[in-house]
Short mmCIF file of C-alpha atoms and ligand atoms in Angstrom, two decimals:
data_model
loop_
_atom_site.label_atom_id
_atom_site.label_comp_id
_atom_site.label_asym_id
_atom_site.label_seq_id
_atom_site.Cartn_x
_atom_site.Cartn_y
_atom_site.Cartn_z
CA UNK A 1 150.88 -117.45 -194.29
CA UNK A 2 148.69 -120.47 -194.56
CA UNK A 3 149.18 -121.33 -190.68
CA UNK A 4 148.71 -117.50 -190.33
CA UNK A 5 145.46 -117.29 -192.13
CA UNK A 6 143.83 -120.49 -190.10
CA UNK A 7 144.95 -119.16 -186.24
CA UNK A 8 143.85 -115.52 -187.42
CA UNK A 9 140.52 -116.54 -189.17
CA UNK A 10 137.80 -117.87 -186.91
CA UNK A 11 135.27 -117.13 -189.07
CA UNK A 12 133.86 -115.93 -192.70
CA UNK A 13 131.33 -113.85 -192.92
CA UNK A 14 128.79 -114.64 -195.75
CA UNK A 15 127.67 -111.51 -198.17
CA UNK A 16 124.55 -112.24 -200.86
CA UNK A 17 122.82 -110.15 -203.23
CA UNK A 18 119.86 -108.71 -201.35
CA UNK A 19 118.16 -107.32 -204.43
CA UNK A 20 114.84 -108.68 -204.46
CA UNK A 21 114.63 -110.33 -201.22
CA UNK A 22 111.60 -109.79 -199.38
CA UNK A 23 109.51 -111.48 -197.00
CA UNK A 24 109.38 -115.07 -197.35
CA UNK A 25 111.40 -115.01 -200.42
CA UNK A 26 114.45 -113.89 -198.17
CA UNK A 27 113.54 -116.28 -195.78
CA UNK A 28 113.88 -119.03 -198.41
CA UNK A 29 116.98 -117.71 -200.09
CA UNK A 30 118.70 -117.47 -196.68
CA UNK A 31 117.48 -120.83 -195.47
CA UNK A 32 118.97 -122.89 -198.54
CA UNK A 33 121.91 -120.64 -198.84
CA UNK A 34 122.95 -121.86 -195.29
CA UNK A 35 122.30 -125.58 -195.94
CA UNK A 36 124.46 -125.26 -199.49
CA UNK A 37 127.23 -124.14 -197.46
CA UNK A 38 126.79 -126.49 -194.94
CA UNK A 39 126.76 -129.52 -197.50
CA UNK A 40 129.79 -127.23 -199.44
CA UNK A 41 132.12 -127.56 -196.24
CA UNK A 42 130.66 -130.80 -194.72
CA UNK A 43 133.59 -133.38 -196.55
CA UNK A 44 135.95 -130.49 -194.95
CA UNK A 45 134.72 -131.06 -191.35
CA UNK A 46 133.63 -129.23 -188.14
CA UNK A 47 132.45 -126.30 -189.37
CA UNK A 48 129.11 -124.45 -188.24
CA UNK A 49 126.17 -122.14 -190.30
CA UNK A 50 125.45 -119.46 -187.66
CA UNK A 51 122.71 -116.82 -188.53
CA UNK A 52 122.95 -113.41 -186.49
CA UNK A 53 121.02 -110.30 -187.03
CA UNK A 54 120.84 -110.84 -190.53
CA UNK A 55 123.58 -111.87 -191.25
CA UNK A 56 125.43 -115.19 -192.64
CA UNK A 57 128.94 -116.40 -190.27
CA UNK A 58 130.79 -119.73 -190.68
CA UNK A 59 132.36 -120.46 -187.71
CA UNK A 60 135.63 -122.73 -188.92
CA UNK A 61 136.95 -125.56 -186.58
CA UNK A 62 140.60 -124.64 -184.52
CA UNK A 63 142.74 -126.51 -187.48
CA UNK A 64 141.34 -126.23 -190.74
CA UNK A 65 142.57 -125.87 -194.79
CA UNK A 66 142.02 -122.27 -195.42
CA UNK A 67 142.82 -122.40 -199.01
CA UNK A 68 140.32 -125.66 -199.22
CA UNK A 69 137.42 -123.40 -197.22
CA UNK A 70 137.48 -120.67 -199.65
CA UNK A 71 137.19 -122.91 -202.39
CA UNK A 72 134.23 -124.47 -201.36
CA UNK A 73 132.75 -120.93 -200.24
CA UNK A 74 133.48 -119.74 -203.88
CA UNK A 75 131.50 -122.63 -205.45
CA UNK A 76 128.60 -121.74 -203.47
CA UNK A 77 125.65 -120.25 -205.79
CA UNK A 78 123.98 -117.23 -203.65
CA UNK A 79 127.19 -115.83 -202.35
CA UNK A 80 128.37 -112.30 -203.93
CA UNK A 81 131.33 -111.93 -201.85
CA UNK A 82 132.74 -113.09 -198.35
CA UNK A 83 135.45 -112.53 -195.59
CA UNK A 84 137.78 -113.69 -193.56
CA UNK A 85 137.05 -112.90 -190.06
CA UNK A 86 139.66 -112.34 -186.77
CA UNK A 87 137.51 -112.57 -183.74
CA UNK A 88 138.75 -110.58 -180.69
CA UNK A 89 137.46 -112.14 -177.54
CA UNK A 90 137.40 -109.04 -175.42
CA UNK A 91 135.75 -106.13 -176.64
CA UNK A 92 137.04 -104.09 -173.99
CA UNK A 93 138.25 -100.58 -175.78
CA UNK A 94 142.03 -100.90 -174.86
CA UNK A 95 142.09 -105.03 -176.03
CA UNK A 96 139.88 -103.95 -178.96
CA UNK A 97 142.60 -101.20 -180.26
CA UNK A 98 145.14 -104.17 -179.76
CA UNK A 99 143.38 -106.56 -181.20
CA UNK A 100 142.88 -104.69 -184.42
CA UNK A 101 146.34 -103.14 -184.54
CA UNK A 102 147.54 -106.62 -184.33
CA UNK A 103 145.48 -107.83 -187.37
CA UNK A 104 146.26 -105.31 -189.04
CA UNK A 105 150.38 -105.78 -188.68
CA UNK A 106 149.92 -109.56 -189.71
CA UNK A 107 148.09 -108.75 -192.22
CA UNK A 108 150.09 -106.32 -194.05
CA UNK A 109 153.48 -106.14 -193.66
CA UNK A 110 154.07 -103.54 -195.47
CA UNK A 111 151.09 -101.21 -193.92
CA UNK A 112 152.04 -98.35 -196.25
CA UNK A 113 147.99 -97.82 -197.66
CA UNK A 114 145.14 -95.64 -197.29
CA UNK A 115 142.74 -96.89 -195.05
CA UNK A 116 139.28 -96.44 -193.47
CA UNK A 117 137.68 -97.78 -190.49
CA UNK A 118 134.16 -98.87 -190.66
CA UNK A 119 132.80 -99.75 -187.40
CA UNK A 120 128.83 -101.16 -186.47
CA UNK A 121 127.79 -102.03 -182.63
CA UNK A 122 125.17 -104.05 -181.81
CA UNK A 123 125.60 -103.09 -177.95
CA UNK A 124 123.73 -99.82 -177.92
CA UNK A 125 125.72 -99.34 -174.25
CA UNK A 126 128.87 -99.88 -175.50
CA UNK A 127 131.17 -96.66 -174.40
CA UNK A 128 131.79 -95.05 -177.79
CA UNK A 129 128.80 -94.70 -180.60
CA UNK A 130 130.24 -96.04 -184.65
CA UNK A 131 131.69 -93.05 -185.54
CA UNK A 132 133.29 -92.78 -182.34
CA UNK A 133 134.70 -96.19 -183.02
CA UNK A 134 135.77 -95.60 -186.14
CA UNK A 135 137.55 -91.91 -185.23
CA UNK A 136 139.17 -93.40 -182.23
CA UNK A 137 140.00 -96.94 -184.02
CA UNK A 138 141.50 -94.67 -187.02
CA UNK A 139 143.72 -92.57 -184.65
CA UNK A 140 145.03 -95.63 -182.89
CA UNK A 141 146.09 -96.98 -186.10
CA UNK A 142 147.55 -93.78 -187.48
CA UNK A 143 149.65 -93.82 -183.92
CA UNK A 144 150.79 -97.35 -184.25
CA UNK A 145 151.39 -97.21 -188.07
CA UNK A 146 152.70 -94.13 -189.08
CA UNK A 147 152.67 -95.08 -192.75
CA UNK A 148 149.29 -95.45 -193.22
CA UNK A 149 147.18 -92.73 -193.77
CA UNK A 150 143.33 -92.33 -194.00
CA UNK A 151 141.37 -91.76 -196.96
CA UNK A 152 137.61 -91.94 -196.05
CA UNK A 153 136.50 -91.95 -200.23
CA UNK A 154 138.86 -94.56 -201.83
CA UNK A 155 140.85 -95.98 -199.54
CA UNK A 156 142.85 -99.02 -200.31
CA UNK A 157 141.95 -101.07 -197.19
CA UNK A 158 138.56 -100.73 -195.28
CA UNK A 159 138.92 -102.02 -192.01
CA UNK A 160 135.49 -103.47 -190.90
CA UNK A 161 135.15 -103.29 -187.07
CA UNK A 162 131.81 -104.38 -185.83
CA UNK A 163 131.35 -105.12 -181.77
CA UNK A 164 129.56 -107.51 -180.13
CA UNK A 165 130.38 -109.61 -177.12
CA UNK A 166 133.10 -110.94 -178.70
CA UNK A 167 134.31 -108.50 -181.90
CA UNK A 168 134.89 -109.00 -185.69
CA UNK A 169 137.51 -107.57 -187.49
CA UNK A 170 137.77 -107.92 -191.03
CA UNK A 171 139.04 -106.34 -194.58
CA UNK A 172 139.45 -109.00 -197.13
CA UNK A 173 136.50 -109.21 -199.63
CA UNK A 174 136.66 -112.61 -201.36
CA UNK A 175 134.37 -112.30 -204.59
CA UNK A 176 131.56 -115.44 -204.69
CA UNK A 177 130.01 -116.85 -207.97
CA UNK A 178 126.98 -114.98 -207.21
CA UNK A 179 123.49 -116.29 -208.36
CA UNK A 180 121.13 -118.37 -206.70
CA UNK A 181 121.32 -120.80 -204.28
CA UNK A 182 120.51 -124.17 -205.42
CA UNK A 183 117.28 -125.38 -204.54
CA UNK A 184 115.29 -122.00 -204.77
CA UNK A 185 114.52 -122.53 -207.89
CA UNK A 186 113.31 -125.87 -208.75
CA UNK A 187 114.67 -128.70 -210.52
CA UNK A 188 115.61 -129.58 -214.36
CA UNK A 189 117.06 -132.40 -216.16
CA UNK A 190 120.43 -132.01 -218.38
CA UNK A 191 121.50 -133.62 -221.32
CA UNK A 192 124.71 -134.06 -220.06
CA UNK A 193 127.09 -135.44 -223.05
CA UNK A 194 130.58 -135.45 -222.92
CA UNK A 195 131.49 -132.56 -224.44
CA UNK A 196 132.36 -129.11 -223.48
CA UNK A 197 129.15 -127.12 -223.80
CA UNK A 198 126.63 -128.95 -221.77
CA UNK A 199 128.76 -129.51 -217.99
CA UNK A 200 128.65 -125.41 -219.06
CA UNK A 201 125.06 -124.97 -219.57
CA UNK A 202 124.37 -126.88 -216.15
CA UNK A 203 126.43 -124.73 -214.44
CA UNK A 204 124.73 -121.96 -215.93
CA UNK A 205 121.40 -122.71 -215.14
CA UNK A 206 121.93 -124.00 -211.29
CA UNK A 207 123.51 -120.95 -211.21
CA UNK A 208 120.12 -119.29 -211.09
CA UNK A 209 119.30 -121.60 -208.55
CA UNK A 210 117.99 -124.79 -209.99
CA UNK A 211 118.80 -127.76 -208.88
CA UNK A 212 119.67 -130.69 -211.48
CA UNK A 213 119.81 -133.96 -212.32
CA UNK A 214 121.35 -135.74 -215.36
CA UNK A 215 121.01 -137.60 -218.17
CA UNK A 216 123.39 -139.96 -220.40
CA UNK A 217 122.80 -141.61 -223.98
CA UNK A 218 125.14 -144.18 -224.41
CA UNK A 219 125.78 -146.32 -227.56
CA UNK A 220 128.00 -149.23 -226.24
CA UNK A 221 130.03 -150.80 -227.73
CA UNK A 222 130.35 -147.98 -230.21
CA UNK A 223 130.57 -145.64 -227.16
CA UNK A 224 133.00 -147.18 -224.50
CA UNK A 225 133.07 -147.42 -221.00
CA UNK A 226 136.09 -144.97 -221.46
CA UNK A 227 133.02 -142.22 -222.29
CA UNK A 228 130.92 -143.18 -219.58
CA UNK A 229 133.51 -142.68 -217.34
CA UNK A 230 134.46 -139.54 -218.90
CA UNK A 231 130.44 -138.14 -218.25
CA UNK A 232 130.31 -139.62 -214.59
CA UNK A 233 133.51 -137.48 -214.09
CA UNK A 234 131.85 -134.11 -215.63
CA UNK A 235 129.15 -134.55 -213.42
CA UNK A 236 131.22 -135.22 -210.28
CA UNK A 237 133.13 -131.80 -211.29
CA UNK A 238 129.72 -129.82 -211.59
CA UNK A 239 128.43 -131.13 -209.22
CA UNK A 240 130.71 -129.42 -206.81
CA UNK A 241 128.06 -127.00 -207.39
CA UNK A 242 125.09 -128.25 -208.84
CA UNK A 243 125.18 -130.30 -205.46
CA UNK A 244 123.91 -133.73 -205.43
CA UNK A 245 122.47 -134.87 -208.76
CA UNK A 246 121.26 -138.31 -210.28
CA UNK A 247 122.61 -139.72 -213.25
CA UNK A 248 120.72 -141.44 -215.38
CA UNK A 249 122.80 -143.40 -217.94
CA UNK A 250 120.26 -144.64 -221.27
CA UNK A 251 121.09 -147.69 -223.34
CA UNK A 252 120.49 -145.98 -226.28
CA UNK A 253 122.75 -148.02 -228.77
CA UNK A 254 119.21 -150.20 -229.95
CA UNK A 255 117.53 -147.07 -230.90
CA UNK A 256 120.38 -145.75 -232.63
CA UNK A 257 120.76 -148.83 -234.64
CA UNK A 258 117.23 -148.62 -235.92
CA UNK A 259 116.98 -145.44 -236.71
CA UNK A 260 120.28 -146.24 -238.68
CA UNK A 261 118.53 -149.00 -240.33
CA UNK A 262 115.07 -147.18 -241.58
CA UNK A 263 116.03 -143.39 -241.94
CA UNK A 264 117.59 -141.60 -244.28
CA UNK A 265 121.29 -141.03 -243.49
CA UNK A 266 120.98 -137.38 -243.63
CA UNK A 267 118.91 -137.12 -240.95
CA UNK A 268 120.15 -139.16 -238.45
CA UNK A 269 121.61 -136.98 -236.55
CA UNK A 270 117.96 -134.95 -236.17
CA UNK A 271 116.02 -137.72 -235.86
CA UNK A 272 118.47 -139.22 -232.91
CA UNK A 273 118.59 -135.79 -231.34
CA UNK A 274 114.81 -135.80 -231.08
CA UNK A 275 114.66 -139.22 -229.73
CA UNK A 276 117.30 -138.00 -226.62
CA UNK A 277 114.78 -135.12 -225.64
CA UNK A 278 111.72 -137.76 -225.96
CA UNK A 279 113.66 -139.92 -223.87
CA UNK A 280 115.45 -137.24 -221.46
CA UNK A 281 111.61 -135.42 -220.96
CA UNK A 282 109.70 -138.82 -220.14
CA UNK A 283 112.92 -138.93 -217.23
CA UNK A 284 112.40 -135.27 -216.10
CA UNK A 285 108.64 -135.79 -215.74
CA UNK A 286 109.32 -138.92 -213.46
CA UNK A 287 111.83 -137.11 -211.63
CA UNK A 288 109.63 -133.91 -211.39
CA UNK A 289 112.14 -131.51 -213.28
CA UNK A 290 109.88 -128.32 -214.62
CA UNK A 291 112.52 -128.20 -218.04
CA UNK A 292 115.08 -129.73 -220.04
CA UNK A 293 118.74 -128.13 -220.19
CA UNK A 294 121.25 -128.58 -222.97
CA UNK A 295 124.09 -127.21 -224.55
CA UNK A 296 123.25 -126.29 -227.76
CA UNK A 297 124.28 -123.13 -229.51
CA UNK A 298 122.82 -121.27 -233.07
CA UNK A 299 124.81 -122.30 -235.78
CA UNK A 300 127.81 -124.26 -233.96
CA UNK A 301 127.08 -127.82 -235.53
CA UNK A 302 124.80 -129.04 -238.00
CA UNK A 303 122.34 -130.33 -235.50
CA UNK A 304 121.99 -126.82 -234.32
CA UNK A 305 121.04 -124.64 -237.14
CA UNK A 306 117.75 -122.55 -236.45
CA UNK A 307 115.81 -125.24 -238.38
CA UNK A 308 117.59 -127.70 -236.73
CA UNK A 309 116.99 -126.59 -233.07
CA UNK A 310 113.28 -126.09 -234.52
CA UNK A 311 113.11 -129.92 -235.05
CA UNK A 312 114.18 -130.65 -232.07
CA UNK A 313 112.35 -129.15 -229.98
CA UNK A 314 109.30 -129.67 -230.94
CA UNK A 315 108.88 -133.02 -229.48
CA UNK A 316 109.16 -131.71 -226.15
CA UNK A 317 106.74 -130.05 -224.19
CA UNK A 318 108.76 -129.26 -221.56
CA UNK A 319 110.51 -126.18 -221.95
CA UNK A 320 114.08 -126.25 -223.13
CA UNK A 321 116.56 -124.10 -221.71
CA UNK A 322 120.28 -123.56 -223.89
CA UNK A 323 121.71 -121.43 -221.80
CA UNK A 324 125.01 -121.11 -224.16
CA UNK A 325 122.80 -120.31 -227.28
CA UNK A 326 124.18 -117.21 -228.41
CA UNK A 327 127.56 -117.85 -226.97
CA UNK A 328 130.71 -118.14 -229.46
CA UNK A 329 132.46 -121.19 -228.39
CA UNK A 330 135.71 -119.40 -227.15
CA UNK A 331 133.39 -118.12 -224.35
CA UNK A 332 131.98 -121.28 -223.12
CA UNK A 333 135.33 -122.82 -223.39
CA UNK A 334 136.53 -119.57 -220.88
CA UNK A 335 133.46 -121.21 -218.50
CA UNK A 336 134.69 -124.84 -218.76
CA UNK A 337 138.19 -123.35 -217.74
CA UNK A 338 136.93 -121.96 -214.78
CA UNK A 339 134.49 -124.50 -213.63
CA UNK A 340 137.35 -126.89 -214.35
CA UNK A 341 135.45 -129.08 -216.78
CA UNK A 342 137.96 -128.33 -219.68
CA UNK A 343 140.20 -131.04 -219.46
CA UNK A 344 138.30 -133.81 -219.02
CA UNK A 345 135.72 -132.81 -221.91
CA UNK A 346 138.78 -132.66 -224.37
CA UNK A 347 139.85 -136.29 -223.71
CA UNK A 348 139.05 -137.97 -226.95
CA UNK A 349 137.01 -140.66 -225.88
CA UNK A 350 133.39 -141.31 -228.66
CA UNK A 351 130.28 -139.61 -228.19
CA UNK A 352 127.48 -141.57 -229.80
CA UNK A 353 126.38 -138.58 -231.80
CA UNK A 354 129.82 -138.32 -233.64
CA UNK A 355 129.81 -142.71 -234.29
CA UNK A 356 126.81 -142.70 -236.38
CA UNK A 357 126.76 -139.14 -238.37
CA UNK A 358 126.02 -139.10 -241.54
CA UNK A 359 128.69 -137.25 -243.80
CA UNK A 360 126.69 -134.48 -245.48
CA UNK A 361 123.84 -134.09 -242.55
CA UNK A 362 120.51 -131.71 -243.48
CA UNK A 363 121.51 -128.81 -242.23
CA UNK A 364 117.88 -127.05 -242.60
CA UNK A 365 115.58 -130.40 -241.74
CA UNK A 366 111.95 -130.22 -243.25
CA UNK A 367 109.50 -130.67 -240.13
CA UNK A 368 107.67 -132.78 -242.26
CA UNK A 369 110.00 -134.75 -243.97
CA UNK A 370 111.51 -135.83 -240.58
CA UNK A 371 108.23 -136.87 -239.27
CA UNK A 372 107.38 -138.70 -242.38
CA UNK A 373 111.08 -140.47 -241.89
CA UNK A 374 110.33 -141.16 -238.26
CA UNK A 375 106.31 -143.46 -239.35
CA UNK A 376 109.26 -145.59 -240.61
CA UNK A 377 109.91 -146.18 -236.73
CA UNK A 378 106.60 -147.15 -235.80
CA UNK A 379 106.71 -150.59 -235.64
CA UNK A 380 109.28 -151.42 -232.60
CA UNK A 381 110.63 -147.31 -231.82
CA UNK A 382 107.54 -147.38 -228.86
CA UNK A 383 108.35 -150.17 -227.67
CA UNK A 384 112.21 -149.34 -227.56
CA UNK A 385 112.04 -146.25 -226.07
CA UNK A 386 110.17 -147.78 -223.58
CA UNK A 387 112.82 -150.73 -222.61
CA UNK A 388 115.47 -147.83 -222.98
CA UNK A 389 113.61 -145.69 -219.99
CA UNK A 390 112.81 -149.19 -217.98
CA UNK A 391 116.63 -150.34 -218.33
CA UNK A 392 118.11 -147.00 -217.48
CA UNK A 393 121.31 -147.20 -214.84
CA UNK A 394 120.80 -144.55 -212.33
CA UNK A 395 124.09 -143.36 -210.78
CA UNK A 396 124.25 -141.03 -207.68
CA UNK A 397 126.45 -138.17 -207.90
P1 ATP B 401 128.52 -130.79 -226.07
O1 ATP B 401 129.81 -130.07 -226.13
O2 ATP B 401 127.69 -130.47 -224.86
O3 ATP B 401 128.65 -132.28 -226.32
P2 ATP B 401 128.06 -130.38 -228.83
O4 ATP B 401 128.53 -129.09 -229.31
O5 ATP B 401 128.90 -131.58 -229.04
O6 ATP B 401 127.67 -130.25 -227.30
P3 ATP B 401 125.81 -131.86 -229.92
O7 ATP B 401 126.58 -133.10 -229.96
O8 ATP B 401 125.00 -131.42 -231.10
O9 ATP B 401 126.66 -130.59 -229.52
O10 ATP B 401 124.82 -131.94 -228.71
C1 ATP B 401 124.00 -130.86 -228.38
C2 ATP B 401 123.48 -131.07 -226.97
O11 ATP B 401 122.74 -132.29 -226.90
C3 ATP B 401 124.59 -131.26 -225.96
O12 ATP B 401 125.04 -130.01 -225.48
C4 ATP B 401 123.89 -132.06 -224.90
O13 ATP B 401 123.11 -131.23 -224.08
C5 ATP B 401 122.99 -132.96 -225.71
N1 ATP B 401 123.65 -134.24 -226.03
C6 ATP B 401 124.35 -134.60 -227.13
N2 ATP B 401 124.80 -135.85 -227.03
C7 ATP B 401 124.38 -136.34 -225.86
C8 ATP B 401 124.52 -137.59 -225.16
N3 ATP B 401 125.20 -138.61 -225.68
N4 ATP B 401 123.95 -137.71 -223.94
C9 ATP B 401 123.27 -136.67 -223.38
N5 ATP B 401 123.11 -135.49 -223.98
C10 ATP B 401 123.65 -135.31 -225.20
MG1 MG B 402 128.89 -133.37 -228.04
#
């Protein structure tokens, strides 16, 4: 089938949401929806972005991996559905009837469905008009197939015939992830730990189009190499659809020492968190992101209690997007499943936020107390955060 699928398929024709699209937003969506599928397929080889009328093809190279295409077309952000394509050279009636009879019996070998013929020209002197076609295409199948039968309201097959020079035949609809594609929306930074929730929350949010970059606090030696390795691999898998992304990896293990040193063990955990977004926005303002992403959902953890997320936030003024904040954790781990991210956020290696937690954290932090904790930073924190932006690794994804 495999072998099948490549000869028979010469194409895919690309389907997006239109909703919304108008003037020189549709120009935009369509422009970096073509380039995101270019860069999807480009590791896969010889394939080509053709525009027509409208309309979205990719032409596919004489030997290629169909399986491996329609992967990368379903990690594609701006594509609702797409299709295989058989291309008939000859759009001749008689070679046309043939042609689609003959898809249609390698197809299904069975052929015992209800089926409809939907046929569009764009040769205005071709012979027969589209309902023509599809009358005249519907009776030649009915001849050749005597098991089939028509059912123009819910038929189990449409077969799409639309005419050109050369003609398209096609009746598989492959569903897309839908949303945005990547790049129309500009660009954010992502706390990007090693955990399950935020590879999800990235996902989520270049789902809508944005475009993303990353960033890493890392405590070693309390957090290994072993960790790192473990984030650099998250953002390799999202970034099968984020698309290219920079990671930046902070030495944060100085910070995290002092803050261990002059605040109260209760708060650690609050006071850290607010030093990663102080940190993380100082990076998305160099890197010209327009928000911070993380993972964060009401109530999971201690850090992430209303009063909690209150704390941290304020030191940003960049807005914070948590995507996953009302979402049980069942139902992000369903997302991680699917964007394959899973596995490699349940290997056990450290996080720095779970090395230096305090036993009984503050699970409703005082705004005030924590700033009053944090004047107990004032002598070298400035000065640290600093070193910790200057010294950051930047790894390209
Ligand atoms: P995750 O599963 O994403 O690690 P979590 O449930 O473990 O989240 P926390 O550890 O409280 O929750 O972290 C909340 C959010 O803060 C994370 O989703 C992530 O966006 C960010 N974060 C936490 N630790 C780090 C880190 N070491 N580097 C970068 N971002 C981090
Ligand atoms: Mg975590």
């Amino acid at each position: 089938m495999e072998r099948l699928r490549c000869i028979m398929f010469k194409a895919f024709l690309i389907k997006y949401a239109e909703i919304g699209l108008k003037g020189k937003n549709r120009y935009l969506f369509e422009n970096a929806l073509c380039d995101r599928i270019s860069e999807a397929l480009e590791p896969l080889g010889g394939y080509s972005v053709v525009r027509e009328q409208g309309r979205i093809f990719v032409q596919c190279p004489e030997q290629y991996d169909y399986d491996e295409t329609v992967s990368a077309l379903k990690r594609v952000f701006g594509i609702s559905s797409f299709c295989p394509v058989a291309v008939i050279d000859d759009s001749g009636w008689d070679s046309l009837t043939k042609g689609v009879g003959d898809y249609v019996e390698a197809m299904y070998p069975d052929r015992e469905f209800t089926f409809k013929v939907m046929a569009s020209r764009a040769d205005k002197n071709y012979p027969l008009t589209s309902p023509e076609i599809c009358k005249e295409m519907g009776a030649y199948l009915l001849r050749r197939f005597p098991k089939m039968k028509v059912d123009v309201h819910e038929p189990e097959v449409r077969i799409n015939v639309e005419v050109r020079t050369k003609s398209y035949v096609y009746s598989i609809v492959i569903p897309g992830p839908g949303g945005m594609p990547v790049g129309t929306n500009g660009k954010a930074m992502l706390l990007l730990s090693g955990g399950i929730d935020s590879p999800v929350a990235g996902f989520m949010i270049s789902k809508r189009g944005v475009s993303m970059e990353a960033v890493y606090f890392h405590a070693p030696p309390y957090t290994s190499e072993r960790a790192k390795q473990k984030v650099i691999d998250l953002a390799k898998k999202i970034s099968k659809y984020t698309g290219k992304m920079k990671l930046f990896v902070v030495n944060f293990t100085d910070i995290q020492l002092y803050i261990y040193d002059k605040c109260p063990h209760d708060e650690l955990t609050i006071i850290m968190r607010r030093y990663m977004m102080r940190i993380a926005e100082q990076l998305a303002l160099k890197e010209k992101c327009l928000g911070l992403v993380t993972g964060e959902s009401i109530g999971q953890v201690a850090s992430q209690t209303m009063h909690s997320l209150a704390a941290t936030n304020e030191v940003c003024t960049l807005p914070v997007y948590r995507p996953l904040i009302a979402f049980d954790k069942q139902d992000i781990v369903e997302i991680a499943e699917k964007i394959d991210t899973y596995e490699t956020s349940i290997q056990p290696y450290e996080d720095c936020c779970t090395i230096f937690v305090a036993k009984h954290p503050v699970t409703k932090p005082n705004i005030n107390i924590i700033r009053n904790s944090e004047k107990k930073l004032s002598e070298k924190i400035d000065e640290m955060v600093e070193t910790a932006i200057k010294t950051v690794e930047v790894i390209e994804i």
